CSV table of C-alpha atoms in Angstrom, one decimal:
chain,number,residue,atom,x,y,z
A,1,MET,CA,-1.6,7.6,-38.8
A,2,ASN,CA,0.1,4.5,-41.0
A,3,GLU,CA,-1.3,0.5,-41.1
A,4,PHE,CA,1.9,-0.1,-39.4
A,5,THR,CA,1.4,2.2,-36.5
A,6,LYS,CA,-2.3,1.1,-36.3
A,7,ARG,CA,-1.1,-2.6,-35.9
A,8,THR,CA,1.6,-2.0,-33.4
A,9,GLY,CA,-1.4,0.2,-31.1
A,10,ARG,CA,-3.8,-3.1,-30.8
A,11,ARG,CA,-0.5,-5.6,-29.6
A,12,ASP,CA,-0.1,-3.1,-27.2
A,13,ALA,CA,-3.5,-3.3,-26.3
A,14,GLN,CA,-4.2,-6.6,-26.7
A,15,LYS,CA,-0.5,-6.6,-24.5
A,16,ASP,CA,-1.2,-4.3,-21.9
A,17,ALA,CA,-5.1,-6.1,-21.2
A,18,THR,CA,-4.0,-9.5,-21.1
A,19,HIS,CA,-1.2,-8.7,-18.8
A,20,ALA,CA,-4.2,-6.7,-16.7
A,21,ARG,CA,-6.2,-9.9,-16.5
A,22,ILE,CA,-3.2,-12.4,-15.5
A,23,LEU,CA,-2.6,-9.8,-13.3
A,24,GLU,CA,-6.4,-9.3,-11.9
A,25,ALA,CA,-6.8,-13.7,-11.9
A,26,ALA,CA,-3.5,-13.9,-9.9
A,27,ARG,CA,-5.0,-11.8,-6.5
A,28,ASP,CA,-8.3,-13.9,-6.5
A,29,HIS,CA,-6.0,-17.4,-7.1
A,30,PHE,CA,-3.6,-16.0,-4.2
A,31,GLU,CA,-6.4,-15.2,-1.9
A,32,ARG,CA,-8.1,-17.6,-2.1
A,33,HIS,CA,-5.9,-20.8,-2.3
A,34,GLY,CA,-2.5,-18.7,-0.5
A,35,PHE,CA,1.2,-18.6,-2.3
A,36,GLU,CA,2.2,-21.4,-1.8
A,37,ALA,CA,-0.5,-23.2,-3.2
A,38,ALA,CA,-0.3,-21.5,-6.7
A,39,ASN,CA,1.0,-22.5,-9.3
A,40,VAL,CA,1.0,-20.3,-12.6
A,41,ARG,CA,-0.9,-22.7,-14.2
A,42,ALA,CA,-4.1,-22.7,-13.0
A,43,ILE,CA,-4.0,-18.9,-13.1
A,44,ALA,CA,-3.6,-19.0,-16.3
A,45,ALA,CA,-5.9,-20.9,-16.6
A,46,ASP,CA,-8.2,-18.5,-15.0
A,47,ALA,CA,-7.2,-15.4,-16.7
A,48,GLY,CA,-8.2,-17.5,-19.9
A,49,VAL,CA,-4.5,-17.5,-21.2
A,50,ALA,CA,-1.7,-20.5,-21.3
A,51,ALA,CA,0.8,-20.8,-18.9
A,52,GLY,CA,3.8,-19.9,-21.4
A,53,THR,CA,1.8,-16.6,-21.7
A,54,VAL,CA,1.1,-15.5,-18.1
A,55,LEU,CA,5.7,-15.9,-18.0
A,56,LEU,CA,6.5,-13.9,-20.6
A,57,HIS,CA,5.0,-11.2,-18.9
A,58,PHE,CA,6.6,-12.3,-15.6
A,59,ALA,CA,9.8,-14.4,-14.5
A,60,ASP,CA,8.2,-16.7,-11.9
A,61,LYS,CA,5.6,-17.0,-10.0
A,62,ARG,CA,7.3,-15.2,-6.7
A,63,ASP,CA,7.3,-11.8,-9.5
A,64,LEU,CA,3.3,-12.2,-10.1
A,65,LEU,CA,3.1,-12.3,-6.6
A,66,HIS,CA,5.0,-9.2,-7.0
A,67,ALA,CA,3.9,-7.7,-9.6
A,68,ALA,CA,-0.2,-7.3,-7.8
A,69,LEU,CA,0.3,-6.9,-4.5
A,70,PHE,CA,2.5,-3.6,-6.2
A,71,ASP,CA,-0.1,-2.4,-8.8
A,72,ASP,CA,-2.9,-2.7,-5.9
A,73,LEU,CA,-0.6,-1.2,-3.1
A,74,ALA,CA,0.1,2.2,-5.8
A,75,ALA,CA,-3.4,2.2,-6.6
A,76,THR,CA,-4.1,2.1,-2.7
A,77,ALA,CA,-1.4,4.8,-2.1
A,78,ALA,CA,-1.9,7.3,-4.8
A,79,GLU,CA,-6.1,7.0,-3.6
A,80,ALA,CA,-4.8,7.5,-0.4
A,81,VAL,CA,-1.9,11.0,-0.9
A,82,ARG,CA,-4.8,12.7,-3.2
A,83,ASP,CA,-6.8,13.0,-0.4
A,84,GLU,CA,-7.2,17.0,0.3
A,85,GLU,CA,-10.2,17.2,2.1
A,86,PRO,CA,-10.0,19.2,5.4
A,87,GLY,CA,-9.6,18.3,8.5
A,88,SER,CA,-6.9,17.8,11.9
A,89,LEU,CA,-3.5,16.2,11.4
A,90,GLU,CA,-5.2,13.1,13.3
A,91,GLN,CA,-8.3,12.8,11.7
A,92,ARG,CA,-6.3,13.0,8.0
A,93,LEU,CA,-3.3,10.2,9.0
A,94,HIS,CA,-6.9,8.0,10.1
A,95,ARG,CA,-8.1,8.6,7.0
A,96,LEU,CA,-4.7,7.9,5.2
A,97,GLY,CA,-4.0,4.6,7.3
A,98,ALA,CA,-7.7,3.6,6.5
A,99,ALA,CA,-7.5,3.4,3.3
A,100,PHE,CA,-4.9,0.8,3.3
A,101,PHE,CA,-6.4,-1.2,5.4
A,102,ALA,CA,-9.1,-0.9,3.3
A,103,TYR,CA,-7.4,-3.1,1.5
A,104,TYR,CA,-6.1,-5.5,3.4
A,105,ALA,CA,-9.8,-6.2,4.7
A,106,ARG,CA,-10.8,-7.0,1.3
A,107,ARG,CA,-8.0,-9.8,0.9
A,108,PRO,CA,-7.2,-10.7,4.4
A,109,ALA,CA,-5.0,-13.4,2.6
A,110,LEU,CA,-3.0,-11.8,0.4
A,111,SER,CA,-2.8,-9.0,2.8
A,112,LYS,CA,-0.6,-11.7,5.2
A,113,THR,CA,1.7,-12.6,1.6
A,114,LEU,CA,2.6,-8.9,1.9
A,115,LEU,CA,4.2,-8.4,4.8
A,116,ARG,CA,6.2,-11.6,4.5
A,117,ASP,CA,7.2,-10.8,0.7
A,118,ALA,CA,6.5,-7.4,0.0
A,119,LEU,CA,8.2,-5.7,3.1
A,120,PHE,CA,11.6,-8.2,2.1
A,121,ALA,CA,11.7,-8.6,-1.8
A,122,ASP,CA,14.6,-8.9,-3.7
A,123,PRO,CA,15.3,-6.6,-6.2
A,124,PRO,CA,13.7,-4.7,-8.9
A,125,TRP,CA,11.2,-4.8,-6.2
A,126,GLN,CA,12.8,-4.4,-3.5
A,127,ALA,CA,13.3,-0.8,-4.6
A,128,ARG,CA,10.1,-0.1,-6.3
A,129,PHE,CA,7.8,-1.2,-2.7
A,130,THR,CA,10.8,1.1,-1.0
A,131,GLU,CA,9.5,4.3,-2.9
A,132,GLN,CA,6.5,3.1,-2.7
A,133,VAL,CA,6.9,3.8,1.7
A,134,ALA,CA,8.6,6.9,0.4
A,135,ALA,CA,5.9,8.5,-1.0
A,136,VAL,CA,3.1,8.2,1.6
A,137,HIS,CA,6.1,9.3,4.6
A,138,GLY,CA,6.7,12.3,2.6
A,139,ARG,CA,3.1,12.9,2.1
A,140,VAL,CA,2.6,12.3,6.0
A,141,VAL,CA,5.4,15.3,6.1
A,142,GLU,CA,3.4,16.9,4.4
A,143,LEU,CA,0.4,17.0,7.0
A,144,PHE,CA,2.1,17.2,10.0
A,145,ASN,CA,4.7,20.7,8.7
A,146,ALA,CA,0.9,21.8,7.7
A,147,ALA,CA,-0.3,21.1,11.3
A,148,ARG,CA,2.4,22.5,12.8
A,149,ALA,CA,1.4,26.1,10.3
A,150,GLN,CA,-1.8,26.1,11.6
A,151,GLY,CA,-0.2,25.6,15.9
A,152,GLU,CA,-1.3,21.6,15.9
A,153,VAL,CA,2.3,20.3,17.1
A,154,ALA,CA,5.2,22.4,18.7
A,155,ASP,CA,7.2,23.7,16.2
A,156,ASP,CA,10.3,22.0,17.2
A,157,ALA,CA,8.9,19.1,17.1
A,158,ASP,CA,10.5,16.9,13.9
A,159,PRO,CA,8.4,15.7,10.8
A,160,ALA,CA,10.9,13.1,9.5
A,161,LEU,CA,11.0,11.9,12.4
A,162,PHE,CA,7.3,11.8,13.0
A,163,GLY,CA,6.9,9.7,9.7
A,164,VAL,CA,8.8,7.2,10.8
A,165,ALA,CA,6.5,7.3,14.5
A,166,PHE,CA,3.6,7.0,11.8
A,167,PHE,CA,5.0,3.8,10.9
A,168,SER,CA,5.9,2.5,12.9
A,169,PHE,CA,2.9,2.8,14.6
A,170,TYR,CA,1.2,1.5,11.3
A,171,TYR,CA,3.2,-1.4,11.0
A,172,PHE,CA,2.5,-2.5,15.0
A,173,ALA,CA,-1.7,-1.8,13.7
A,174,LEU,CA,-1.1,-4.4,10.7
A,175,ILE,CA,0.6,-6.7,11.7
A,176,ALA,CA,-1.8,-7.0,15.2
A,177,TRP,CA,-4.4,-7.6,12.8
A,178,ALA,CA,-2.8,-10.3,10.7
A,179,GLN,CA,-1.9,-12.5,13.4
A,180,GLY,CA,-5.3,-12.4,15.0
A,181,ALA,CA,-4.8,-9.9,17.8
A,182,HIS,CA,-7.0,-7.0,17.1
A,183,PRO,CA,-9.6,-6.9,15.1
A,184,SER,CA,-9.4,-3.6,14.1
A,185,PRO,CA,-6.7,-1.5,13.0
A,186,ILE,CA,-7.2,1.3,12.2
A,187,ALA,CA,-8.6,1.8,15.8
A,188,LEU,CA,-4.8,0.4,17.2
A,189,LEU,CA,-3.6,2.8,14.5
A,190,ASP,CA,-5.5,6.3,15.3
A,191,ARG,CA,-4.9,5.8,20.0
A,192,LEU,CA,-0.7,5.4,19.4
A,193,VAL,CA,-1.0,8.2,16.9
A,194,ALA,CA,-3.1,10.1,19.4
A,195,GLN,CA,-1.2,9.3,22.4
A,196,HIS,CA,2.3,9.6,20.4
A,197,LEU,CA,0.8,13.7,19.4
A,198,CYS,CA,0.2,14.4,23.4
A,199,GLY,CA,4.1,14.8,23.8
A,200,LEU,CA,4.4,16.9,20.6
A,201,ARG,CA,1.7,20.1,21.3
A,202,PRO,CA,2.4,23.5,22.1
A,203,ALA,CA,3.0,23.6,25.8
A,204,ALA,CA,0.3,26.3,25.4
A,205,ASN,CA,-2.2,23.5,24.2
A,206,VAL,CA,-0.8,20.9,27.3
A,207,ARG,CA,-2.1,23.4,29.9
A,208,ARG,CA,-5.4,23.8,28.1
A,209,ALA,CA,-6.2,19.8,28.1
A,210,ARG,CA,-5.5,19.2,31.9
């Protein structure tokens, strides 16, 4: 490795470290002060860099917010989708939802900003958040197909449609929690999923449940 390559590698590593430090400072700042009250200069001070350095990495405060949310959700989604622990469909969906709700519980103020901004973000963030949702939806479909192969749900049940229903329940539970209408979003999600699955069980299972 020549000296130029070494210097380039060190610069890239320093840039990545600065980028990560700014994002972490932004998350903490948004959580403490809210998005509207936050400002780039204060975030830069928290990160130990100049305000101009922040703007070299991010276009503006909203771009910084979306980057912070995207990185957090990407890490959460990757962990949730990798879960291969056995269990019933309801148990596995519980763990999937719980992974996200645990993140929201750690950063409640940022979570409210997430609902307002991430769901209706401008390009390119809109497409990136949509890709994240699609990946999780795909995982729900996989879990549903596995459950169908095990006879947990009827053969004619639609996996993709169930995935849409799951997200409807998920967002309803999240919004109810964010508004203070329900103390436990995962408990509400579990109840909604369980009730929905009652109509998707094989006929023999439904008769035995009665």
